[in-house]
Short mmCIF file of C-alpha atoms and ligand atoms in Angstrom, two decimals:
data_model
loop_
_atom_site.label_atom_id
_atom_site.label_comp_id
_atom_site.label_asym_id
_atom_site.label_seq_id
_atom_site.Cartn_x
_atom_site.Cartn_y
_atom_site.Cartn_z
CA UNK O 17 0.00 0.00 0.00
CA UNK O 18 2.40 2.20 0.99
CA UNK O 19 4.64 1.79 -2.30
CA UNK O 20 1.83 2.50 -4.43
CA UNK O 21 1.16 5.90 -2.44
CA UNK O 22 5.07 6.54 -2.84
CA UNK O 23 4.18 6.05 -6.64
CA UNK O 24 1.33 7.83 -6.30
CA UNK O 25 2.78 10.93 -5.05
CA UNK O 26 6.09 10.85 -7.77
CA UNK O 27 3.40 10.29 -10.47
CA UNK O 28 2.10 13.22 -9.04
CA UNK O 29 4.51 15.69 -8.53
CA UNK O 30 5.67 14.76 -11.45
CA UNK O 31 3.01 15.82 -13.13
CA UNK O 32 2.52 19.30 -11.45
CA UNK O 33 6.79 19.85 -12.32
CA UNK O 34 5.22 19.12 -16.13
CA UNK O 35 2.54 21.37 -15.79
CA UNK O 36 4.50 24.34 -14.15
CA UNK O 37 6.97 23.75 -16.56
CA UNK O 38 4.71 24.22 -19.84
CA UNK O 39 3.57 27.52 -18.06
CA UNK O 40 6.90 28.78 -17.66
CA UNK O 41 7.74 27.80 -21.38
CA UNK O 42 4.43 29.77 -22.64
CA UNK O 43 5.04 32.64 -20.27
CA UNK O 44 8.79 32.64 -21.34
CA UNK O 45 7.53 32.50 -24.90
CA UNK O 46 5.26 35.06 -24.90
CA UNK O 47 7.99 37.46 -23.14
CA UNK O 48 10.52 36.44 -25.86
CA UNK O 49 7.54 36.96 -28.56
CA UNK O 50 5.43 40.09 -28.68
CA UNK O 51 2.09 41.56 -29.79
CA UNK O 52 1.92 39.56 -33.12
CA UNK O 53 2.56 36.41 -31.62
CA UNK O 54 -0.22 37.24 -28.78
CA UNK O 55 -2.46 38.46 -31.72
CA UNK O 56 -1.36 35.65 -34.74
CA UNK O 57 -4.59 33.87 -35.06
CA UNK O 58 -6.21 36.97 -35.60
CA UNK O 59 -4.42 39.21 -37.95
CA UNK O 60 -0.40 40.44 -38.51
CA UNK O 61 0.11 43.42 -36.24
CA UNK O 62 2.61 45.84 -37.43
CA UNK O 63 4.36 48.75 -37.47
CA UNK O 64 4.96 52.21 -39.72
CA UNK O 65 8.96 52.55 -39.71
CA UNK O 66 10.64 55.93 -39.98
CA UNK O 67 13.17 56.93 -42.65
CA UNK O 68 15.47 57.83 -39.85
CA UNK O 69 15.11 53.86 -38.01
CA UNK O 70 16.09 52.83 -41.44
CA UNK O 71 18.85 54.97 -42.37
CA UNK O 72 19.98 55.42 -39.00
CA UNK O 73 19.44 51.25 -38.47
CA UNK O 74 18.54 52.52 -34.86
CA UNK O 75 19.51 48.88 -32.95
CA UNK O 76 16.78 48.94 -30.13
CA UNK O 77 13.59 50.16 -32.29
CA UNK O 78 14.63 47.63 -34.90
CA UNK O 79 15.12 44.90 -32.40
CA UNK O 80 11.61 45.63 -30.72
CA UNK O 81 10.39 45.77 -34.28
CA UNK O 82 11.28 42.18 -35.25
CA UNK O 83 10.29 41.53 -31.70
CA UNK O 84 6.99 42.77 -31.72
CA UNK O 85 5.43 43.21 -34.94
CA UNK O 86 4.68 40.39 -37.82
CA UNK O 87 4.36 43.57 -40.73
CA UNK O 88 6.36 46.96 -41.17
CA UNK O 89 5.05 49.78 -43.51
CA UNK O 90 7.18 52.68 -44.64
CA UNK O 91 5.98 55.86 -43.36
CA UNK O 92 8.02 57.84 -45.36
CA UNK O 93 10.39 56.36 -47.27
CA UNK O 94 8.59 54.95 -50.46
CA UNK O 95 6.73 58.09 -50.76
CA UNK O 96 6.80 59.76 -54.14
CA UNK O 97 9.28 63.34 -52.92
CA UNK O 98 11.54 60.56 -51.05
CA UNK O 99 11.90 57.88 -53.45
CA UNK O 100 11.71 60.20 -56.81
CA UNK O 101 12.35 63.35 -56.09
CA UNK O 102 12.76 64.56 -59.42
CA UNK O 103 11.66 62.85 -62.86
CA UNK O 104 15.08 61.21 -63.60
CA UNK O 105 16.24 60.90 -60.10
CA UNK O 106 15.33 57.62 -57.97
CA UNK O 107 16.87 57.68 -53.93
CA UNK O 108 16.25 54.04 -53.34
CA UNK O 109 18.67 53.83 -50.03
CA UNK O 110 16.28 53.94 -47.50
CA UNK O 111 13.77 51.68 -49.01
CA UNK O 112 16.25 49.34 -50.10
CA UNK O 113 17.24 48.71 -46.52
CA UNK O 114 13.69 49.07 -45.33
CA UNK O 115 12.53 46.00 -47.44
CA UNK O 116 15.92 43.96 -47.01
CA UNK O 117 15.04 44.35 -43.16
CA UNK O 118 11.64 43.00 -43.69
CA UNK O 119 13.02 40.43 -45.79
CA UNK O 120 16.03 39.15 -43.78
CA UNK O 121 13.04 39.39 -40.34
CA UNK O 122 10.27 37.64 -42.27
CA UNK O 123 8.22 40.55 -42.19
CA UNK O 124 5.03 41.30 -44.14
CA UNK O 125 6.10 43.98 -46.24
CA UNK O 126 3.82 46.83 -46.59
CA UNK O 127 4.77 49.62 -49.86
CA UNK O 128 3.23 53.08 -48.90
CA UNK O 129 2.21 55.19 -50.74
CA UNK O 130 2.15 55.29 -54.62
CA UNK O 131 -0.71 57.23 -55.46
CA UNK O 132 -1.54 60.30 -53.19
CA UNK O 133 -1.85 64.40 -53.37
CA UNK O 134 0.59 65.16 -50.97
CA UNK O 135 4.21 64.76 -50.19
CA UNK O 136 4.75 64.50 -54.01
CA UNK O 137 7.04 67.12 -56.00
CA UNK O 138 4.57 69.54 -57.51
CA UNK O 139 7.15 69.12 -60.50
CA UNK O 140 5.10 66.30 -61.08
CA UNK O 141 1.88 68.04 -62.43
CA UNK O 142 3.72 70.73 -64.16
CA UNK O 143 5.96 71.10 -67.94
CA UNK O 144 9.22 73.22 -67.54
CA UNK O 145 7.38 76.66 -67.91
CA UNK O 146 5.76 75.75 -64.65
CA UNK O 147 2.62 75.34 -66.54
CA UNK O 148 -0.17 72.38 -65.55
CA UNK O 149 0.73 69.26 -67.64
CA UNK O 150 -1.58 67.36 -69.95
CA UNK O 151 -3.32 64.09 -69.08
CA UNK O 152 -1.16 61.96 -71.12
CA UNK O 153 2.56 63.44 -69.76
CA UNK O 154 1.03 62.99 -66.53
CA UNK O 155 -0.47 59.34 -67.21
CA UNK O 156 2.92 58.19 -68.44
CA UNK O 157 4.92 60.14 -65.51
CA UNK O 158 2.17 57.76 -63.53
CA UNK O 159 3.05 54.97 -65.16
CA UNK O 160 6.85 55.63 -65.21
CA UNK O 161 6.75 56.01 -61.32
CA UNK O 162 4.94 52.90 -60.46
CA UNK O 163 5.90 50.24 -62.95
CA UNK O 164 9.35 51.45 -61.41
CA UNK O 165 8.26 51.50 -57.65
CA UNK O 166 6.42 48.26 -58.14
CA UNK O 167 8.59 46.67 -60.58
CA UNK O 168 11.99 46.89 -58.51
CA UNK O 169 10.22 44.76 -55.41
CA UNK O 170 8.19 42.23 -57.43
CA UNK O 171 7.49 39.49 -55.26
CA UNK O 172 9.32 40.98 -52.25
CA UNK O 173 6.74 43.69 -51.04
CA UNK O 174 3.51 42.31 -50.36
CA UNK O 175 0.71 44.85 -50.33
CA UNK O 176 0.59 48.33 -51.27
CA UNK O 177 -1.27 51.58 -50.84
CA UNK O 178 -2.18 51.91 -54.28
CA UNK O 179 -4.12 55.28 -53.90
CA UNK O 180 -4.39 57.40 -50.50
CA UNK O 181 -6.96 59.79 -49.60
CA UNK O 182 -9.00 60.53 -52.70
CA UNK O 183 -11.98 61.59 -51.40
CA UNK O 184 -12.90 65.07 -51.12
CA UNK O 185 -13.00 66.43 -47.28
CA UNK O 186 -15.68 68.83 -48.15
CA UNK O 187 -18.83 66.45 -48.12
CA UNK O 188 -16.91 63.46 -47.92
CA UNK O 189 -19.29 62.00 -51.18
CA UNK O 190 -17.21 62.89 -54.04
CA UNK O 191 -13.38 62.62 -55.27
CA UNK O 192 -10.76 65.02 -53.78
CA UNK O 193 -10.22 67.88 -56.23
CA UNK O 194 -6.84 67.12 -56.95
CA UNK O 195 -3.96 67.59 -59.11
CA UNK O 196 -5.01 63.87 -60.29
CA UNK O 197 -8.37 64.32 -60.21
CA UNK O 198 -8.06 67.83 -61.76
CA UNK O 199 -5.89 66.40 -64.52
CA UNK O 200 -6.99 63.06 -64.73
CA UNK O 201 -10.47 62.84 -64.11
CA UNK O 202 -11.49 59.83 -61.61
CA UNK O 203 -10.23 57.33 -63.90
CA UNK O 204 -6.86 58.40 -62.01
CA UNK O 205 -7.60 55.87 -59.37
CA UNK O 206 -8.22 52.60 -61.54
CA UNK O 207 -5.42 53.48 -63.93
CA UNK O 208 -3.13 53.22 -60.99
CA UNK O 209 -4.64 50.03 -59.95
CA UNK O 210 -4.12 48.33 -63.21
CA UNK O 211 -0.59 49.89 -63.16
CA UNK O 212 0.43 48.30 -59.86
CA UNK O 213 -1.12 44.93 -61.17
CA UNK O 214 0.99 44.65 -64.32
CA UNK O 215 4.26 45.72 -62.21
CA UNK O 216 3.44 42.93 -59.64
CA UNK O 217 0.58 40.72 -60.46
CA UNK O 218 1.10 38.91 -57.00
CA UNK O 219 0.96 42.08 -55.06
CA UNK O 220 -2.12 43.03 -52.68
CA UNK O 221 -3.57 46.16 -53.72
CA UNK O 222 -5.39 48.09 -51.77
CA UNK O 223 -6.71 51.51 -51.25
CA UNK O 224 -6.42 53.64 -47.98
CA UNK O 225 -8.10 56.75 -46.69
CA UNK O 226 -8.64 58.46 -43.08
CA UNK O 227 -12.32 58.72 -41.68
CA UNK O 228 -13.60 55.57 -42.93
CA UNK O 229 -16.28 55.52 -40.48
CA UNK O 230 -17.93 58.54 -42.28
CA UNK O 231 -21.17 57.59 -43.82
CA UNK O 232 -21.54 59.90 -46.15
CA UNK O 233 -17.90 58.39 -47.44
CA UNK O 234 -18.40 54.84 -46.71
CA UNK O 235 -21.46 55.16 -48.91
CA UNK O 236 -19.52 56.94 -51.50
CA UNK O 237 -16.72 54.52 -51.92
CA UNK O 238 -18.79 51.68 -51.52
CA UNK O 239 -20.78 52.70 -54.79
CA UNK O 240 -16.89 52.98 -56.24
CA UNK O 241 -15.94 49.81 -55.01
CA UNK O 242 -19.01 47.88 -56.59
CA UNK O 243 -18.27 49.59 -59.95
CA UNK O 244 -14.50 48.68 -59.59
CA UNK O 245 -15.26 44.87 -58.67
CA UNK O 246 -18.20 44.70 -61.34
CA UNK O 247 -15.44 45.99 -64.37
CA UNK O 248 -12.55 43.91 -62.54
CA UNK O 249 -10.27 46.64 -61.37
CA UNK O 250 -7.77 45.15 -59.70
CA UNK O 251 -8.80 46.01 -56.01
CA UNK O 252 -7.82 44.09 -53.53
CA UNK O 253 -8.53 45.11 -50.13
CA UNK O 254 -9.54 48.78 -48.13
CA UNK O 255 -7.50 50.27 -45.67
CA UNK O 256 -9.04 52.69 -42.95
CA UNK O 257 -6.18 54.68 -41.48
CA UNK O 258 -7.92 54.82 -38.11
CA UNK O 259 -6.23 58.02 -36.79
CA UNK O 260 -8.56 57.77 -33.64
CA UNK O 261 -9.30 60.16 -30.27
CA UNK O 262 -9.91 58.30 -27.14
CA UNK O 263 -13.72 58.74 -27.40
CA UNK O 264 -13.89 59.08 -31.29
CA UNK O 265 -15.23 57.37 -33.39
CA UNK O 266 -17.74 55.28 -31.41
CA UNK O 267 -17.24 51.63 -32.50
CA UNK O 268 -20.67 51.63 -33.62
CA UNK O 269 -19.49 53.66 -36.77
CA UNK O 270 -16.20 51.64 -37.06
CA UNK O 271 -18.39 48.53 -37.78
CA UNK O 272 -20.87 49.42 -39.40
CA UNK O 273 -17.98 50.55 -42.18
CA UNK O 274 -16.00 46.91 -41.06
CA UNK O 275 -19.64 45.51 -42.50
CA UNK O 276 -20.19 47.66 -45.71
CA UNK O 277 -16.78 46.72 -46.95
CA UNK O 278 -16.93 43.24 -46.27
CA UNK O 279 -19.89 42.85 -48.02
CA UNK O 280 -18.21 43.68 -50.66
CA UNK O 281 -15.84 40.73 -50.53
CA UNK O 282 -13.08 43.01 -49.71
CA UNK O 283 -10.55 42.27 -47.00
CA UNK O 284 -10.19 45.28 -45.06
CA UNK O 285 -6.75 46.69 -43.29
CA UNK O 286 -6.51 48.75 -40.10
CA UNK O 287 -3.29 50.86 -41.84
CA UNK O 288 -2.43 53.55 -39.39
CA UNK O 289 -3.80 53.22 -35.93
CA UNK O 290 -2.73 55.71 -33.07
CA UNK O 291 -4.68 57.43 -30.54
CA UNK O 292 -4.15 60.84 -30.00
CA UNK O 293 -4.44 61.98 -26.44
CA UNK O 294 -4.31 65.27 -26.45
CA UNK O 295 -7.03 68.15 -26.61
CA UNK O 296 -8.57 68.50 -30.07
CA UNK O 297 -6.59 71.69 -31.54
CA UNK O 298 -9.89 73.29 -33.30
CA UNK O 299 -11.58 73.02 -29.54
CA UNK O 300 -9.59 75.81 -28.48
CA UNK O 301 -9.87 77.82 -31.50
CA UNK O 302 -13.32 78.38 -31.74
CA UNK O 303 -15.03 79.18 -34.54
CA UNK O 304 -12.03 80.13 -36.42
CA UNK O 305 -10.39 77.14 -38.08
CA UNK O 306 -6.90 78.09 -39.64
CA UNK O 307 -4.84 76.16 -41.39
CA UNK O 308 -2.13 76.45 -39.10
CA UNK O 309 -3.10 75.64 -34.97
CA UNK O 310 -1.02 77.82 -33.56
CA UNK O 311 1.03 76.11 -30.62
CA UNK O 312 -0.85 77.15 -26.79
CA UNK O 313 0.06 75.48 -24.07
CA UNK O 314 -3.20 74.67 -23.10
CA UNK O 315 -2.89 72.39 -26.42
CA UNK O 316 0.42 70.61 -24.83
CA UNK O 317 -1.03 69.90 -21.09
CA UNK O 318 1.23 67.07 -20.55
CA UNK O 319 5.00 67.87 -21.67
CA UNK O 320 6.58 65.76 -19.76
CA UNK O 321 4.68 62.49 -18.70
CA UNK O 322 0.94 61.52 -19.30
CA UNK O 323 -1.16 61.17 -15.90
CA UNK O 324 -1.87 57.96 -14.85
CA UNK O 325 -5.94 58.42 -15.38
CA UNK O 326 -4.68 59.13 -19.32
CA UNK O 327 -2.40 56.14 -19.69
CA UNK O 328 -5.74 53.88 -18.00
CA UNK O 329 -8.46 55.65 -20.84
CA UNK O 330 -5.64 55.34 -23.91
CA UNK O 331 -5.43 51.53 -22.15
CA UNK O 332 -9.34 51.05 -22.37
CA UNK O 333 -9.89 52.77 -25.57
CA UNK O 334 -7.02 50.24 -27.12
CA UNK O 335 -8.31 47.45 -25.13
CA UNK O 336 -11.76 48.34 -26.75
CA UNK O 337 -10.19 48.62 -30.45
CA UNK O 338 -8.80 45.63 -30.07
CA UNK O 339 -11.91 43.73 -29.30
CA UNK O 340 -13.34 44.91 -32.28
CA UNK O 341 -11.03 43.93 -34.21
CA UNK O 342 -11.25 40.46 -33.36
CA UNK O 343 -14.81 40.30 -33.01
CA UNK O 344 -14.14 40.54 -36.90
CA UNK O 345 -10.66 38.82 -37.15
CA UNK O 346 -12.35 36.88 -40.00
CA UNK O 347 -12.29 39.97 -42.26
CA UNK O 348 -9.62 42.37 -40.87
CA UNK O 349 -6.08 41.29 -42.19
CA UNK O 350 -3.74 43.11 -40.13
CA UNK O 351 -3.80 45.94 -37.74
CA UNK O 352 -0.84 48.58 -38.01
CA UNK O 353 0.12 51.36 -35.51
CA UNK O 354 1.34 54.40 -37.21
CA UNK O 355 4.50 54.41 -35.61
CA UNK O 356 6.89 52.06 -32.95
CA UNK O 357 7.02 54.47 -29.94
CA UNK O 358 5.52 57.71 -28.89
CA UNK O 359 8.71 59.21 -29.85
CA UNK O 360 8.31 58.66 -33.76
CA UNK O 361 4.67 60.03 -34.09
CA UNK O 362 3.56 62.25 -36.62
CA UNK O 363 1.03 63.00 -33.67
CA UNK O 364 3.72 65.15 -32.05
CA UNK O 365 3.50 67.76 -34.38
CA UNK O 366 0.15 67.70 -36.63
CA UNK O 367 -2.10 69.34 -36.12
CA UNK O 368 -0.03 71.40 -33.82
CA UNK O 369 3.45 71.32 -34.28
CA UNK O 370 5.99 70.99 -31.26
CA UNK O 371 3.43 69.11 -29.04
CA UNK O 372 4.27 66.08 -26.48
CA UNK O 373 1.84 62.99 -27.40
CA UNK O 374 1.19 59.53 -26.13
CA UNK O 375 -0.50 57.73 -29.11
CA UNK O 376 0.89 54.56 -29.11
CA UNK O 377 1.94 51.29 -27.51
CA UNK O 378 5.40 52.12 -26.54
CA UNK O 379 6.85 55.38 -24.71
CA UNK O 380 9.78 57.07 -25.67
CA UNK O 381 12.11 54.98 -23.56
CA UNK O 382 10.23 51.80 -25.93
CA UNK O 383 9.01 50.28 -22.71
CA UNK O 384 5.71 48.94 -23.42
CA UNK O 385 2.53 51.08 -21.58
CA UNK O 386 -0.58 50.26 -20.04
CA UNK O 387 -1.78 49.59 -23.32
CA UNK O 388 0.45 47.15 -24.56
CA UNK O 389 0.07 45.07 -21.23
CA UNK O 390 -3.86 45.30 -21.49
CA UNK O 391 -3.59 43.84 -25.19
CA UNK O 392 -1.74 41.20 -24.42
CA UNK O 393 -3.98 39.82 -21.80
CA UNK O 394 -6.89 40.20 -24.03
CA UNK O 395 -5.19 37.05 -25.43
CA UNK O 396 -3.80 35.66 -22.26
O1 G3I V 23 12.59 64.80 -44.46
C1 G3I V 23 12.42 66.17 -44.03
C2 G3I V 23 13.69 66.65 -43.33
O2 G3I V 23 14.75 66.66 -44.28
C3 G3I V 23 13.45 68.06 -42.79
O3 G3I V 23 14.58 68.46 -42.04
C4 G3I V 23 12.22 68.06 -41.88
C5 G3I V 23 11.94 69.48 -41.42
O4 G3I V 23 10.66 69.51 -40.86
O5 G3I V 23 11.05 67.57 -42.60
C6 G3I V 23 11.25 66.24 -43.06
O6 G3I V 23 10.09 65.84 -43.76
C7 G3I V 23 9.01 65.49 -42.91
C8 G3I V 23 8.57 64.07 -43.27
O7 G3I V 23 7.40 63.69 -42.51
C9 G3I V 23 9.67 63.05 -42.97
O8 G3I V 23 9.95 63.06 -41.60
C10 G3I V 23 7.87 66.45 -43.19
O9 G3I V 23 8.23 67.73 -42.71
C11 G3I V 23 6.60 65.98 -42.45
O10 G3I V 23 5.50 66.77 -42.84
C12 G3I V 23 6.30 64.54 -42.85
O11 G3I V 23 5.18 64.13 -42.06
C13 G3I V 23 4.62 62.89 -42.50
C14 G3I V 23 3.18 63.16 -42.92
O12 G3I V 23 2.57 61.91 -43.33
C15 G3I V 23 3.13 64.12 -44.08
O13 G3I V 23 1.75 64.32 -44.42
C16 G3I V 23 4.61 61.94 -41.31
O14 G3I V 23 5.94 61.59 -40.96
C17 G3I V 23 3.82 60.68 -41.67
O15 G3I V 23 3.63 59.87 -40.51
C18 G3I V 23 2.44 61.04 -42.20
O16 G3I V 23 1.80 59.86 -42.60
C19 G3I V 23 0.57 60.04 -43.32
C20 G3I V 23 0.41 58.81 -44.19
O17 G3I V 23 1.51 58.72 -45.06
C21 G3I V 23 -0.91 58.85 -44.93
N1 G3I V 23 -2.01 58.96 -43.99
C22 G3I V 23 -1.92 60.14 -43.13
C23 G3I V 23 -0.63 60.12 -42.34
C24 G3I V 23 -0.56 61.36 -41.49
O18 G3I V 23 -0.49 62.50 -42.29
#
């Protein structure tokens, strides 16, 4: 009797020592692994990277980048006045390295942005007398530009932003009046689409644009987007940027736009998440809206550290985001934050410049935050 109680109790312990032991190997895991490991039956979460992380191959963002995130997008570096400034000049050093990085860390690559109104050299719509172009220089500058973009990472960058922002802020229910569109016509958009398809045929192509939860746009783009799939256009996906406040937009508005485009068949991507924290510029300036918000320091109220009650609603309003998401994991595809730490975002100085913000899920020092922590446990 007594032997088999000795057993017993070896049997037993032995079997607790297993059990602790797979629960240190998943804990260690998931401390050696990040976010997209946490998040990979869901969707890839990744990360916009900087021209200067590149060029500067800054050790510790880079590290916590292959760490953390499963996808990198170039924030800057792809983008037309970066990567050809000028018709006959191509500066390919800082998107070389950023897609050998994805390459040599298994990264899903993410081109940004080959189609879009701004940051482009407004050489590009003009003759040498300064004088607008006509549609067919500027179709075949068009073409020039992304069968050359495209064509030098065939097979090597996965997805691209085809064609940012080209609906018209005024309304929100018709195209953007812009040098494309003002040139072009509409047909802008799905010539650039076809152009990206011939340069990579493999390639996801997809088109991305802030305020996707609009209606008014949602139901715009969605009567696009049926004409586009009904004459074969070579869409492939939508991306909402998802530069979010901490109470806007409601979810409500988020899903109903996750549901419109989905309907459609098309995949959608969550391309450029952040959170800004800080008091909505316009708030403070009334009624008069300029183009510039003038810096106040009532628009920079934390310059040094954001207050614990901040860091808990930025947690909850991620927390919340998140859930969405994978309520719908089935037809969101990835889930970027615009940016690695709070250091590198665009947030600190647009729409006021010279501001301290606290968008996303790693401070300056790249510690993770609140946020980060709260994520992970979703999936804990
Ligand atoms: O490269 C120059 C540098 O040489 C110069 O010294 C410096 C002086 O200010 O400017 C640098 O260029 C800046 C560029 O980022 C690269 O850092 C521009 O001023 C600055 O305006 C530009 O901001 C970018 C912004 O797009 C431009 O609209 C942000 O980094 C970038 O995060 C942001 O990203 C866009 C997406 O591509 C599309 N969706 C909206 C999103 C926010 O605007």
């Amino acid at each position: 009797m007594k032997l088999d109680r000795r057993n017993f109790l070896i049997a037993a312990s032995t079997a607790t020592m297993a059990t602790r032991i797979k629960a240190e190997v998943i804990k260690e895991s998931i401390q050696k692994h990040g976010l997209a490991d946490a998040f990979v039956g869901d969707y890839h979460v990744g990360a916009a990277v900087s021209t200067d992380t590149i060029l500067s191959e800054d050790k510790p963002t880079l590290k916590l980048l292959e760490r953390e995130f499963s996808s990198i997008t170039a924030e800057n570096c792809q983008k037309w006045e970066e990567v050809h400034p000028s018709e006959d000049s191509w500066n390919w050093s800082a998107s070389d390295k950023f897609v050998d990085f994805g390459e040599q860390n298994n990264k899903h690559i993410l081109g940004h942005a080959l189609v879009w109104h701004s940051q482009i050299p407004s050489s590009v719509f003009q003759d040498k007398a300064g004088d607008t172009v006509s549609a067919s220089v500027l179709r075949r500058r068009m073409e020039n530009h992304i069968g050359t973009l495209v064509g030098r990472y065939k097979g090597r960058v996965h997805t691209w932003d085809v064609v940012n922002e080209a609906v018209s802020d005024d309304g929100y229910d018709d195209w953007r009046p812009s040098a494309w569109f003002q040139i072009l016509g509409n047909r802008y958009m799905e010539e650039a689409f076809n152009l990206a398809r011939q340069a990579d045929p493999n390639a996801e192509l997809l088109y991305n644009d802030y305020n996707m939860h609009y209606p008014q746009k949602r139901e715009f783009l969605v009567g696009v987007f049926k004409d586009y799939l009904d004459r074969g256009v070579p869409l492939d996906g939508v991306g909402f940027q998802a530069h979010y406040m901490l109470d806007d937009p409601e979810l409500e508005q988020i899903e109903k736009s996750i549901d419109a485009y989905s309907a459609l068949g098309l995949p959608i991507h969550i391309t450029e998440l952040d959170v800004d924290v800080l008091p909505k510029a316009f708030e403070y300036m009334g009624a008069e809206i300029s183009t510039n918000f003038e810096y106040s320091d009532k628009l920079n109220p934390y310059p040094t550290e954001l207050p614990d009650i901040l860091q808990e609603k930025l947690a909850s309003r991620y927390e919340k985001l998140f859930g969405l998401f994978s309520k719908h994991q089935d037809r969101i595809k990835r889930v970027t934050l615009w940016g690695v730490s709070d250091a590198d975002s665009w947030k600190n100085n647009w729409p006021v410049r010279g501001r301290t913000n606290y968008p996303l899920l790693f401070d300056r020092q790249l510690n993770p935050k609140l946020a980060y922590t709260r994520l992970m446990n979703l999936k804990r």
